[in-house]
Short mmCIF file of C-alpha atoms in Angstrom, two decimals:
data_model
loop_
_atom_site.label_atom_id
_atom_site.label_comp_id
_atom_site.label_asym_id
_atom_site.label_seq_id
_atom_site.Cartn_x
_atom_site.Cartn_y
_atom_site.Cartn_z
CA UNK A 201 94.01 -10.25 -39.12
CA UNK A 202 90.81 -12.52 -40.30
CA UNK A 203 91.24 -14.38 -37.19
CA UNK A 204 91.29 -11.62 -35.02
CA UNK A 205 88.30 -10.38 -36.58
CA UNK A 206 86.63 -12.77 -36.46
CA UNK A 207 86.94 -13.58 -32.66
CA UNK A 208 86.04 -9.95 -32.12
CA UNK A 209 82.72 -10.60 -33.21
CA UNK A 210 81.71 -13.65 -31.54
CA UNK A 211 82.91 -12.28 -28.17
CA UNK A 212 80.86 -8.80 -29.22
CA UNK A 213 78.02 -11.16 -30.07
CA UNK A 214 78.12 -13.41 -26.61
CA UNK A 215 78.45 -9.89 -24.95
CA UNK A 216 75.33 -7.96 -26.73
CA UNK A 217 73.65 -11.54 -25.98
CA UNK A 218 74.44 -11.19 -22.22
CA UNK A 219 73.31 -7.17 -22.34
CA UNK A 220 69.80 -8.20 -23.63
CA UNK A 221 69.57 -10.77 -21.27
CA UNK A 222 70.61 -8.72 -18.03
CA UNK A 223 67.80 -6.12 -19.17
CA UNK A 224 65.55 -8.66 -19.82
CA UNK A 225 65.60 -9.75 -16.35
CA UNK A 226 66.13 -5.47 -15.08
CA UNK A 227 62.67 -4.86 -17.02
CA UNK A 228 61.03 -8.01 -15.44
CA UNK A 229 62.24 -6.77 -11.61
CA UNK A 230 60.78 -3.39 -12.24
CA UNK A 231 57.52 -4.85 -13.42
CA UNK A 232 57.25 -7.00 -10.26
CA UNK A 233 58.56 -4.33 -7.86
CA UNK A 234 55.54 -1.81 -9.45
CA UNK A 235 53.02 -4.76 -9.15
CA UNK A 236 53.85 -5.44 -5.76
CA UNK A 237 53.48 -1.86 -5.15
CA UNK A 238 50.26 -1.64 -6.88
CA UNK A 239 48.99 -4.48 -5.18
CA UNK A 240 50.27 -2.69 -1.73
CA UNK A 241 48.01 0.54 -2.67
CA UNK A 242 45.04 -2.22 -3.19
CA UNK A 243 45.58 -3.88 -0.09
CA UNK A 244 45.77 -0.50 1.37
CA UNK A 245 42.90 0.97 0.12
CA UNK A 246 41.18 -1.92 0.91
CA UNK A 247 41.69 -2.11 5.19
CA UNK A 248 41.10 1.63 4.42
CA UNK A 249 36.87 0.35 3.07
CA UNK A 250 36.38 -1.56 5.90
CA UNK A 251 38.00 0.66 8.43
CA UNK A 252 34.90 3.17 6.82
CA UNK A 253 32.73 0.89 6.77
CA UNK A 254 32.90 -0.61 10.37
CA UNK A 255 32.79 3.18 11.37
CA UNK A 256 29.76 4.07 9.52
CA UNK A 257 28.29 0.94 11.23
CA UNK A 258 29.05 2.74 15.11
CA UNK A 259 27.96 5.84 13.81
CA UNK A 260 24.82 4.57 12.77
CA UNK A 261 24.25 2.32 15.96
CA UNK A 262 25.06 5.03 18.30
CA UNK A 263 21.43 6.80 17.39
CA UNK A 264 19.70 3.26 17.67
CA UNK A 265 17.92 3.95 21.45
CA UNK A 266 14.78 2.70 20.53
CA UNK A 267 12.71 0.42 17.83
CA UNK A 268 10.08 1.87 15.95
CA UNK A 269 7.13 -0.80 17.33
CA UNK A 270 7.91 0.16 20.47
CA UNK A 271 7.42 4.21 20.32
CA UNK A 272 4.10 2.66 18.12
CA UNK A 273 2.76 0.87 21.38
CA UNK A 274 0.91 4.02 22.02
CA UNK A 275 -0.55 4.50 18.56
CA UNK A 276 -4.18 3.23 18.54
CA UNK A 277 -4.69 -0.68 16.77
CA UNK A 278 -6.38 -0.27 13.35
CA UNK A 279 -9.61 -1.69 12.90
CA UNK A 280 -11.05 -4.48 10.93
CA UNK A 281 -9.64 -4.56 8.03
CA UNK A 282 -11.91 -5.74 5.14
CA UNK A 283 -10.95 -5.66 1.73
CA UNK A 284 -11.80 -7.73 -1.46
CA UNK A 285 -11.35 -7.64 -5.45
CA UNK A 286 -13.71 -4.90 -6.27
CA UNK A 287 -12.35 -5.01 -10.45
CA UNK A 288 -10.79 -7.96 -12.74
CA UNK A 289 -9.38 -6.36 -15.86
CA UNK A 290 -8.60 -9.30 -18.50
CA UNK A 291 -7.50 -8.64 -21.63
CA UNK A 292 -3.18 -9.50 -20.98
CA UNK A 293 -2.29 -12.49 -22.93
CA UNK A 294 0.36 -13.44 -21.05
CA UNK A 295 2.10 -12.41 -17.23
CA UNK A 296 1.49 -8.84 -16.25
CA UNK A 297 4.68 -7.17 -15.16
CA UNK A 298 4.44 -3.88 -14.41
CA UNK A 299 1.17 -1.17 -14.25
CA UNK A 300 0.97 2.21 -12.82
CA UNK A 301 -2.19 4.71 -12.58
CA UNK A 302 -2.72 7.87 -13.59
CA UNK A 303 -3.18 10.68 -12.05
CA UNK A 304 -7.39 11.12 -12.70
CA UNK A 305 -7.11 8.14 -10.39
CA UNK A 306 -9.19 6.25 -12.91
CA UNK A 307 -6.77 4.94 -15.64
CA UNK A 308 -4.67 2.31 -15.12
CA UNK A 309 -1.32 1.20 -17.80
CA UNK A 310 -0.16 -2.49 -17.44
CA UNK A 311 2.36 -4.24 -19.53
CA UNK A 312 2.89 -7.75 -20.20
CA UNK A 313 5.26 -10.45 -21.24
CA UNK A 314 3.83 -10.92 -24.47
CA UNK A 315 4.83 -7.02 -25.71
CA UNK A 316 1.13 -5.39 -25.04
CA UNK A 317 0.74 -2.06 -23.47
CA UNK A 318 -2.91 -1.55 -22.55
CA UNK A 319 -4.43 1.22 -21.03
CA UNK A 320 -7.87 1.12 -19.17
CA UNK A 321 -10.37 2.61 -17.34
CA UNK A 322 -10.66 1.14 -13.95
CA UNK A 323 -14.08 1.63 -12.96
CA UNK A 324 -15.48 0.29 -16.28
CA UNK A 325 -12.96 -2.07 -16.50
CA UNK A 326 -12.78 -1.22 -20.18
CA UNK A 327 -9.56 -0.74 -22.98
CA UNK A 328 -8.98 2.64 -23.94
CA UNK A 329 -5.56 1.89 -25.46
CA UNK A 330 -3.50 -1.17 -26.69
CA UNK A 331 0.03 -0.92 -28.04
CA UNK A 332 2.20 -3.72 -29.17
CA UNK A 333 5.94 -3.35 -28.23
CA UNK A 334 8.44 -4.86 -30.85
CA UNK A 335 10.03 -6.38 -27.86
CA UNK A 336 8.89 -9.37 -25.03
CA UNK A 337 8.97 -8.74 -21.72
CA UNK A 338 8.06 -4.81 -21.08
CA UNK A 339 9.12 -4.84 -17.49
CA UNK A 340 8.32 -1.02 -16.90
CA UNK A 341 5.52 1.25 -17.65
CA UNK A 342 4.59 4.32 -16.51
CA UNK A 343 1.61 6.91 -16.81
CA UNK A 344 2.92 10.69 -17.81
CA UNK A 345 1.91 13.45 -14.56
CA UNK A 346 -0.75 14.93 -17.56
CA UNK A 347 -2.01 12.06 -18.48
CA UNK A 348 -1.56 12.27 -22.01
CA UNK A 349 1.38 9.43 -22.54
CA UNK A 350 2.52 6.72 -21.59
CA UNK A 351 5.99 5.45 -21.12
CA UNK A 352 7.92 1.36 -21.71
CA UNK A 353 10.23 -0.62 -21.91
CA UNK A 354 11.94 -3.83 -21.32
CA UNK A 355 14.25 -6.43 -23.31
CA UNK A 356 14.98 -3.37 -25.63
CA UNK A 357 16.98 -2.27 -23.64
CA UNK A 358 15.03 1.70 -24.32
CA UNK A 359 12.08 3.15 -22.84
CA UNK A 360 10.05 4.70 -25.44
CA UNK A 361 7.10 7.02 -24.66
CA UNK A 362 3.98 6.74 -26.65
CA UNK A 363 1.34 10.12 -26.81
CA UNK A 364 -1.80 9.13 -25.56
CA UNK A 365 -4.33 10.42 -28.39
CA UNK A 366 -8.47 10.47 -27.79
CA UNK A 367 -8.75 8.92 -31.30
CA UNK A 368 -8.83 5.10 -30.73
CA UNK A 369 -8.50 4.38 -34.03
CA UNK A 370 -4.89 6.18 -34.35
CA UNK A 371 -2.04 4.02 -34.33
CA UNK A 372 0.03 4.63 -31.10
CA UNK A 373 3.26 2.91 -32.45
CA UNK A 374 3.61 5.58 -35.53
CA UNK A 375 3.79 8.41 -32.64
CA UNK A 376 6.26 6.59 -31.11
CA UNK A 377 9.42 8.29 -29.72
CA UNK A 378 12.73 6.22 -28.03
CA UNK A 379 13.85 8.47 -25.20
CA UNK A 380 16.19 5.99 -23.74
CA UNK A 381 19.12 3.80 -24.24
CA UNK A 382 20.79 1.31 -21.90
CA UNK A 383 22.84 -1.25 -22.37
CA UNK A 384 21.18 -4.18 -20.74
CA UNK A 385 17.23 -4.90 -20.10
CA UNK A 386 14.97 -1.74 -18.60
CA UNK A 387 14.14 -2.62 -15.07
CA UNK A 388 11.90 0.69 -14.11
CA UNK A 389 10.71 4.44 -15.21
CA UNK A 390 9.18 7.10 -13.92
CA UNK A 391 8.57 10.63 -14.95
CA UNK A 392 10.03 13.43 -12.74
CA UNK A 393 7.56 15.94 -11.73
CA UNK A 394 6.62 16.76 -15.60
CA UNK A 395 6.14 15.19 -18.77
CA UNK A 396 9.56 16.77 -19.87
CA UNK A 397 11.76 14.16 -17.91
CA UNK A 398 11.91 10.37 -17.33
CA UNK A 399 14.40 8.52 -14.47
CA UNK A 400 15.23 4.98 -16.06
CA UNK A 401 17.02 1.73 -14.15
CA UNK A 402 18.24 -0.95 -15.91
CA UNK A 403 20.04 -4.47 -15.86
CA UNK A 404 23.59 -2.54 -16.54
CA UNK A 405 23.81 -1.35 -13.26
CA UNK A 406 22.85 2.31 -14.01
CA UNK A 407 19.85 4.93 -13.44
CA UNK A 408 19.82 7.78 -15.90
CA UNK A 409 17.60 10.53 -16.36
CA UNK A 410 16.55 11.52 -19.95
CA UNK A 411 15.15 14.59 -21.29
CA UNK A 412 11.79 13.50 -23.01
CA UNK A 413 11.69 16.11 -26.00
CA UNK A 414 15.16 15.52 -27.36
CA UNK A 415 16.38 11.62 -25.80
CA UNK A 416 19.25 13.36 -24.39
CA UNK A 417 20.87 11.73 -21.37
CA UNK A 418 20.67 14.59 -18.75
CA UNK A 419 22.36 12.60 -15.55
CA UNK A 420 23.38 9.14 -14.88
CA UNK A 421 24.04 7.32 -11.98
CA UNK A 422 26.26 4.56 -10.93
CA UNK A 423 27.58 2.80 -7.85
CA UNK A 424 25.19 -0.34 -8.21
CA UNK A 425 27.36 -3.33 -8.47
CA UNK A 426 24.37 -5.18 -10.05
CA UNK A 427 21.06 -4.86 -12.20
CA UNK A 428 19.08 -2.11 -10.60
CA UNK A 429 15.81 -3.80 -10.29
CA UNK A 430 13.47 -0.77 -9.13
CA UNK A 431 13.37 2.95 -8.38
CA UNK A 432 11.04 5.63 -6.73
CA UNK A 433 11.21 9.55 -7.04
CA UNK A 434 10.92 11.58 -3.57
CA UNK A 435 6.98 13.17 -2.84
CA UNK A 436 8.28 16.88 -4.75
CA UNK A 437 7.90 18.31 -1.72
CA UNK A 438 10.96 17.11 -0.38
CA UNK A 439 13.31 18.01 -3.06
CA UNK A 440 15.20 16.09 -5.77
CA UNK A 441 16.48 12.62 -4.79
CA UNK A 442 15.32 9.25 -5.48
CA UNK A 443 15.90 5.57 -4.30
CA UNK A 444 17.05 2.97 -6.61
CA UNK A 445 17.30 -1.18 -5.20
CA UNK A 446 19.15 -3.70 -6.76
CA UNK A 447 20.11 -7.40 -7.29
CA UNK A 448 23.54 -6.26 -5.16
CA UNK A 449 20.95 -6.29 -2.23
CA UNK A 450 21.17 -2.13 -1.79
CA UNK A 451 19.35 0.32 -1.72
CA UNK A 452 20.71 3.77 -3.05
CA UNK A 453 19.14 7.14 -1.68
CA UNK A 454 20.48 9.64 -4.51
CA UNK A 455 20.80 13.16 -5.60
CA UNK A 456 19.30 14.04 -8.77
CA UNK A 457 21.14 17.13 -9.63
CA UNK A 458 24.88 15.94 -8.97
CA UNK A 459 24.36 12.02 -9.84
CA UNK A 460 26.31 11.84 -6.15
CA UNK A 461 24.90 8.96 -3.90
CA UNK A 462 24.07 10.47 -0.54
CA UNK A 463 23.25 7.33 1.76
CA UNK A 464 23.54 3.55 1.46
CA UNK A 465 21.75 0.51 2.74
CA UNK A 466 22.49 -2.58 2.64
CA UNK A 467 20.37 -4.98 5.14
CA UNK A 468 18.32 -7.11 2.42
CA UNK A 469 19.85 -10.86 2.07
CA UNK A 470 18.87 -10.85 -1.28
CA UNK A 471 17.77 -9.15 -4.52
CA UNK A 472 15.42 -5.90 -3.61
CA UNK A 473 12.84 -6.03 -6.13
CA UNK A 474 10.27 -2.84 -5.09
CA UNK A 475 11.05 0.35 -3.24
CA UNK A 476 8.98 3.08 -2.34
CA UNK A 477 9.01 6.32 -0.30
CA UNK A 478 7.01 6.83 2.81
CA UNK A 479 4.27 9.52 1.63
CA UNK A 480 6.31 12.43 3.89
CA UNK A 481 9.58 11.55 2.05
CA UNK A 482 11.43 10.97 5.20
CA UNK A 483 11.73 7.06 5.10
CA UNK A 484 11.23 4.37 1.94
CA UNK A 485 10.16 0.83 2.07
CA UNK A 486 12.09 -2.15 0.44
CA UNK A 487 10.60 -5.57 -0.72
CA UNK A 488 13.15 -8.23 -1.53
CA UNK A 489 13.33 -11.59 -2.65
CA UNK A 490 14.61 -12.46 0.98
CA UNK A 491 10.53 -12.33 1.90
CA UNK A 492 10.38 -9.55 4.16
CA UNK A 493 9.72 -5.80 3.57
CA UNK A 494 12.00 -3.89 5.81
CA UNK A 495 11.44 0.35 6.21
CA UNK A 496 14.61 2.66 5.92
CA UNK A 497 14.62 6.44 7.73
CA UNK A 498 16.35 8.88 5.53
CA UNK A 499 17.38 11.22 9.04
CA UNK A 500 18.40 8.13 11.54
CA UNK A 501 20.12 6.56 8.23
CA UNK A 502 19.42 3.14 9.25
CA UNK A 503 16.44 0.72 9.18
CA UNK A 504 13.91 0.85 11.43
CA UNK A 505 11.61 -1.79 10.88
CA UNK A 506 11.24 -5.60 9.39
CA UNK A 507 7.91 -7.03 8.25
CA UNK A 508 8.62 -10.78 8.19
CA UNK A 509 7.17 -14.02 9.84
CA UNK A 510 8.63 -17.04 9.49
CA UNK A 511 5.36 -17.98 7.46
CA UNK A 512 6.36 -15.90 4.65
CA UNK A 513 9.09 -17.74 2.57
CA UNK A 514 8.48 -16.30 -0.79
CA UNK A 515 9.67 -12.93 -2.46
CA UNK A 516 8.37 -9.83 -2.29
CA UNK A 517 7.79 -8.68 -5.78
CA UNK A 518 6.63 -4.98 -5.04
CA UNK A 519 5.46 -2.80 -2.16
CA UNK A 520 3.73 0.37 -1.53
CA UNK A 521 1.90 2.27 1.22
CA UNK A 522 -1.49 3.34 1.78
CA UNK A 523 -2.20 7.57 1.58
CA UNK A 524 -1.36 8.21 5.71
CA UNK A 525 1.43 5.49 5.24
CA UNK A 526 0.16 3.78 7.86
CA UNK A 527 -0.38 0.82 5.99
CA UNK A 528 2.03 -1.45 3.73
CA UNK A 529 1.02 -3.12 1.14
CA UNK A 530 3.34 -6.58 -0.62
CA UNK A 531 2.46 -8.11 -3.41
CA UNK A 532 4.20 -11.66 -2.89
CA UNK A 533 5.30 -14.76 -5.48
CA UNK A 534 3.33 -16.68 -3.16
CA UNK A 535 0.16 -15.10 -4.90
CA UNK A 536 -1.03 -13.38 -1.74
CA UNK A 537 -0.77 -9.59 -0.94
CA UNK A 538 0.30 -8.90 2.90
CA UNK A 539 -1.11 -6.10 4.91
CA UNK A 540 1.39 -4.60 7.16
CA UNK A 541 0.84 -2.29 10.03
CA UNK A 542 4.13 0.30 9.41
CA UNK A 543 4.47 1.50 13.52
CA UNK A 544 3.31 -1.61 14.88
CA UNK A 545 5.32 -4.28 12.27
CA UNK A 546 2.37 -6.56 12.82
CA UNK A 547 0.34 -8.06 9.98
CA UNK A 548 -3.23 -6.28 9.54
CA UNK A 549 -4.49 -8.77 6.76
CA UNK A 550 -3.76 -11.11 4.07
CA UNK A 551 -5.64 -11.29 0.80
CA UNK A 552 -6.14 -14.03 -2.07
CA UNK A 553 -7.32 -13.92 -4.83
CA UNK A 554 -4.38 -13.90 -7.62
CA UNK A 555 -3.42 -17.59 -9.38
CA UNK A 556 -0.11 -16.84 -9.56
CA UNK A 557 2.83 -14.79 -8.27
CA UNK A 558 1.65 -11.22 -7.92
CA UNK A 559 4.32 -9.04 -9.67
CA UNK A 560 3.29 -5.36 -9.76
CA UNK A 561 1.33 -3.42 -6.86
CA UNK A 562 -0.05 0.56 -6.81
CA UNK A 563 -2.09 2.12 -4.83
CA UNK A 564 -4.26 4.94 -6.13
CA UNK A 565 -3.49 8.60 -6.10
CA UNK A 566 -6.48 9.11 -3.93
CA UNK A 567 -6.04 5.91 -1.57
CA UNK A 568 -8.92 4.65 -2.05
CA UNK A 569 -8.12 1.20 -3.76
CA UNK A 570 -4.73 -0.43 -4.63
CA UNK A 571 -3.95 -2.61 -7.98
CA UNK A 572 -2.13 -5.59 -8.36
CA UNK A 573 -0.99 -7.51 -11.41
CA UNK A 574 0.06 -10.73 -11.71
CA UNK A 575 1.44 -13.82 -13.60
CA UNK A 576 -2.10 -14.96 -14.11
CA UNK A 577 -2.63 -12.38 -16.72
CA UNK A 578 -5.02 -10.33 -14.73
CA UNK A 579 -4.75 -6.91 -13.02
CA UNK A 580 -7.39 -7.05 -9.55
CA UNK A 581 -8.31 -3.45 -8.27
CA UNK A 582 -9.02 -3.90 -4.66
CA UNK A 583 -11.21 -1.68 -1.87
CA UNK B 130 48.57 -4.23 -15.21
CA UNK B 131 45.49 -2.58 -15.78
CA UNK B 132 43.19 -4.65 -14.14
CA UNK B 133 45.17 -3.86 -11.17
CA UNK B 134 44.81 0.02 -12.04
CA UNK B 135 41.16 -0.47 -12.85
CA UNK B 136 40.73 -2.05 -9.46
CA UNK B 137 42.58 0.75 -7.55
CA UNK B 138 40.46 3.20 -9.14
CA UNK B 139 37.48 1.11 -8.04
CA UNK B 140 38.41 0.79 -4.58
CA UNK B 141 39.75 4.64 -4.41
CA UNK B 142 35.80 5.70 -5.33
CA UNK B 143 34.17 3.43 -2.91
CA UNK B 144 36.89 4.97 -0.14
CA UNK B 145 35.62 8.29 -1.53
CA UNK B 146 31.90 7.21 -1.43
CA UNK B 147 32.24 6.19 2.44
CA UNK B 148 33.93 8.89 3.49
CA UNK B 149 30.73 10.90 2.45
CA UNK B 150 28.31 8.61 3.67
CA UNK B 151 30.06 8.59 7.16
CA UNK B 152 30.18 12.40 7.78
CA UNK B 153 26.36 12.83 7.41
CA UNK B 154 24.17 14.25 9.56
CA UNK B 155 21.82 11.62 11.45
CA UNK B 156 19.22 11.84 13.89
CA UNK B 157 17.79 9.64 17.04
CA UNK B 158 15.79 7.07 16.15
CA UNK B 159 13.19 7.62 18.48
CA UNK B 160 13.28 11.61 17.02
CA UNK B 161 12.64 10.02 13.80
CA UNK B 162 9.71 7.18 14.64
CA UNK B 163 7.89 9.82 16.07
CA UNK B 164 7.83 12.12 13.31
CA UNK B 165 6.49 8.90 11.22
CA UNK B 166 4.02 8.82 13.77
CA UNK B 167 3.02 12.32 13.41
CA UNK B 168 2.44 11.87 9.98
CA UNK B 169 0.53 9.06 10.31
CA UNK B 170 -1.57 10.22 12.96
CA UNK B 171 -2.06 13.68 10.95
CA UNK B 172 -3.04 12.23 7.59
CA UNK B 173 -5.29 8.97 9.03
CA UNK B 174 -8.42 11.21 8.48
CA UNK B 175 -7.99 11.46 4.80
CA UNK B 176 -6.87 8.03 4.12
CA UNK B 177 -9.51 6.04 3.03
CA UNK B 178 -8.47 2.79 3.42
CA UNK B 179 -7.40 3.37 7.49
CA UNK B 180 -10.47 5.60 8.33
CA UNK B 181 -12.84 3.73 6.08
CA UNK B 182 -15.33 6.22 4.03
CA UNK B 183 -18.96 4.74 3.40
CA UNK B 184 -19.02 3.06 0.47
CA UNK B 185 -21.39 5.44 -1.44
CA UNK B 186 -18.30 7.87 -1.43
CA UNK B 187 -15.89 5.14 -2.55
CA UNK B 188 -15.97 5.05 -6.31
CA UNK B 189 -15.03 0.96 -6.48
CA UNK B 190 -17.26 0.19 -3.85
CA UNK B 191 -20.60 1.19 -5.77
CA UNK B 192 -21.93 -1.42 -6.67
CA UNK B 193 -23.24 -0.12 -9.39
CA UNK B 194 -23.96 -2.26 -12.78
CA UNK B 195 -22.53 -0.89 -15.69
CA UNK B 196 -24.32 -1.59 -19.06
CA UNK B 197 -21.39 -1.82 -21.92
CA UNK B 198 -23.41 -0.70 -25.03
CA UNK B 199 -21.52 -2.10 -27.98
#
């Protein structure tokens, strides 16, 4: 009887051994078959991209009948073109990174690598304002539409707006207020249309837009595949989008309501480091580490021009046009600014004066001067 | 596993995101230069830096000294 037993339990032993093992291997054929399916759906989806893709391109080609310098060969040549540093504002004790005016088109905010916010008056060249950020490299600054704050950031990964007050002697930082929070370095701001909202870009890969008063995140927008290294709101009369470029060599036209990207570009051989809309909203500029400046049309959704030459073989650092957008202005790490004719695509006029790489470039409100700042720890107002 | 999900999802958006970008509406390109044109043509008058103002009405180019009283 023992014996019997005991046989019956090896042989149920070998046989729940040989169970587990035949569902061992069932499990592992199911796992493969639903990988190999997955990677089927991949594969799938994938032809499916570049079937899009090469589609969008013959869409986009079929409306290309003519270049823009060529419908321009009517279009009168601009004159002499004479401009020079009319302003030096020193004060920055380290590279300059980012400045924008205000809208009295007298005041001027630059920030700096060393933390410093400073806020002057152009055409006395003095300081009405200093602030010291608790973080290097403020990358981003921008001037409130009232003119009564200012708004930074940069390795803190926030953007924090400081109230402007006519007291010098008041301590800026105690007013402070953090509106945003990313999770990588702030690349760009800019408030909307009011003092109410601010549209960030950062090193993570996303834009968001904030709501000032309570540092709630209102929108956010994704679909880089890289830091976004710049952004530009529409001229309001045009309605609510904005352009974002980044190190993934795009440029993203977007809507500001539904966080939906509406058109794509993606010409650039390398990092875009400056856009900017064409004053009438229709088209934007790009200026990219690949040394040219190329112009986008929002309705023909494609690019229409390249400002290059094969002399140019430094990065553009930022770009912006002149009041009629006739004229183009790049600031380049070569320390020179170009001067591009926008119809035409030729070259009005280069300018020196920087000692090193310009990084920052604005024209005024009122067109009549632009400012540049620069890695030589000056800001030049020219006219 | 889920990298392979994660990548499907990825790959189902940017399908998505083309599709839209395809269907939109787009216009000639010589339609569109010449509306730049327009523009520029229109506005040349008030910009200061391609019509150049005299200098008396440009406030950096006064050269005017300015006397910082400290």
């Amino acid at each position: 009887m023992s014996e019997w037993c005991i046989c019956s339990v090896f042989a149920l032993q070998k046989v729940s051994i040989i169970i587990v093992i035949f569902a061992c291997v069932v499990c592992k054929y199911i796992i493969y078959l639903s990988e190999v399916q997955l990677n089927e759906t991949l594969a799938h989806l994938k032809t499916e991209s570049e079937t899009l893709k090469s589609k969008l391109e013959e869409e986009r080609a079929k409306l290309h009948d003519v270049e823009l310098h060529q419908v321009a060969e009517k279009v009168e040549g601009l004159g002499q073109f004479v401009m020079k540093t009319r302003r030096t504002l020193k004060g920055h004790g380290n590279k300059v990174l980012c400045m924008d005016w205000c809208k009295d088109k007298r005041r001027i905010v630059s920030s700096s690598q060393d933390g410093k916010v400073i806020v002057w008056d152009a055409f006395t060249t003095n300081k009405e304002h200093a602030v010291t950020m608790p973080c290097t490299w403020v990358m981003a600054c921008a001037y409130a539409p009232s003119g009564c704050a200012v708004a930074c950031g940069g390795l803190d990964n926030k953007c924090s707006v400081y109230p402007l007050s006519l007291d010098k002697n008041e301590n800026l930082a105690a007013k402070k207020k953090s509106v945003a929070m990313h999770t990588n370095y702030l690349s760009a701001c800019s408030f909307t249309n009011s003092d109410m909202q601010i549209l960030t870009s950062s090193g993570d890969g996303t834009c968001a837009l904030w709501d000032v008063e309570s540092g709630q995140l209102l929108q956010s927008f994704h679909g880089h595949a890289a830091d976004v290294l710049c952004l530009d709101l529409a001229p309001s009369e045009t309605g609510n989008t904005f352009v974002s470029g980044g190190c993934d060599k795009k440029a993203n036209v977007w809507d500001m309501r539904s966080g939906q990207c509406i058109q794509s570009f993606e010409t650039h051989e390398s990092d875009i480091n400056s856009v900017r809309y064409y004053p009438s909203g229709d088209a934007f500029a790009s200026g990219s580490d690949d040394a040219t400046c190329r112009l986008y049309d929002l309705r023909a959704d494609r690019e229409v021009a390249i400002y290059s030459k094969e002399s140019i073989i430094f990065g553009v650092s930022s770009v912006d046009f002149s009041l009629s957008g006739r004229l183009l202005f790049g600031g380049y790490n070569d320390y020179t600014i170009n001067v591009w004719d926008v119809l035409k695509g030729t070259r009005v006029s280069i300018l020196f004066g920087h000692e090193n790489r310009v990084s920052t470039l604005r024209v005024s409100p009122d067109g009549t001067a632009f400012c540049t700042g620069s890695w030589d720890h000056t800001l030049r107002i020219w006219a | 596993m889920s990298n392979n999900m994660a990548k499907i999802a990825d790959a189902r958006k940017t399908v998505e995101q083309l599709k839209l970008e395809v269907n939109i509406e787009r216009m000639m390109v010589s339609k569109a230069a010449a509306d730049l044109m327009a523009y520029c043509e229109a506005h040349a008058k008030e910009d200061p830096l391609v019509t150049p103002v005299p200098s008396s009405e440009n406030p950096f180019r006064e050269k005017k000294l300015f006397c910082v009283i400290l």
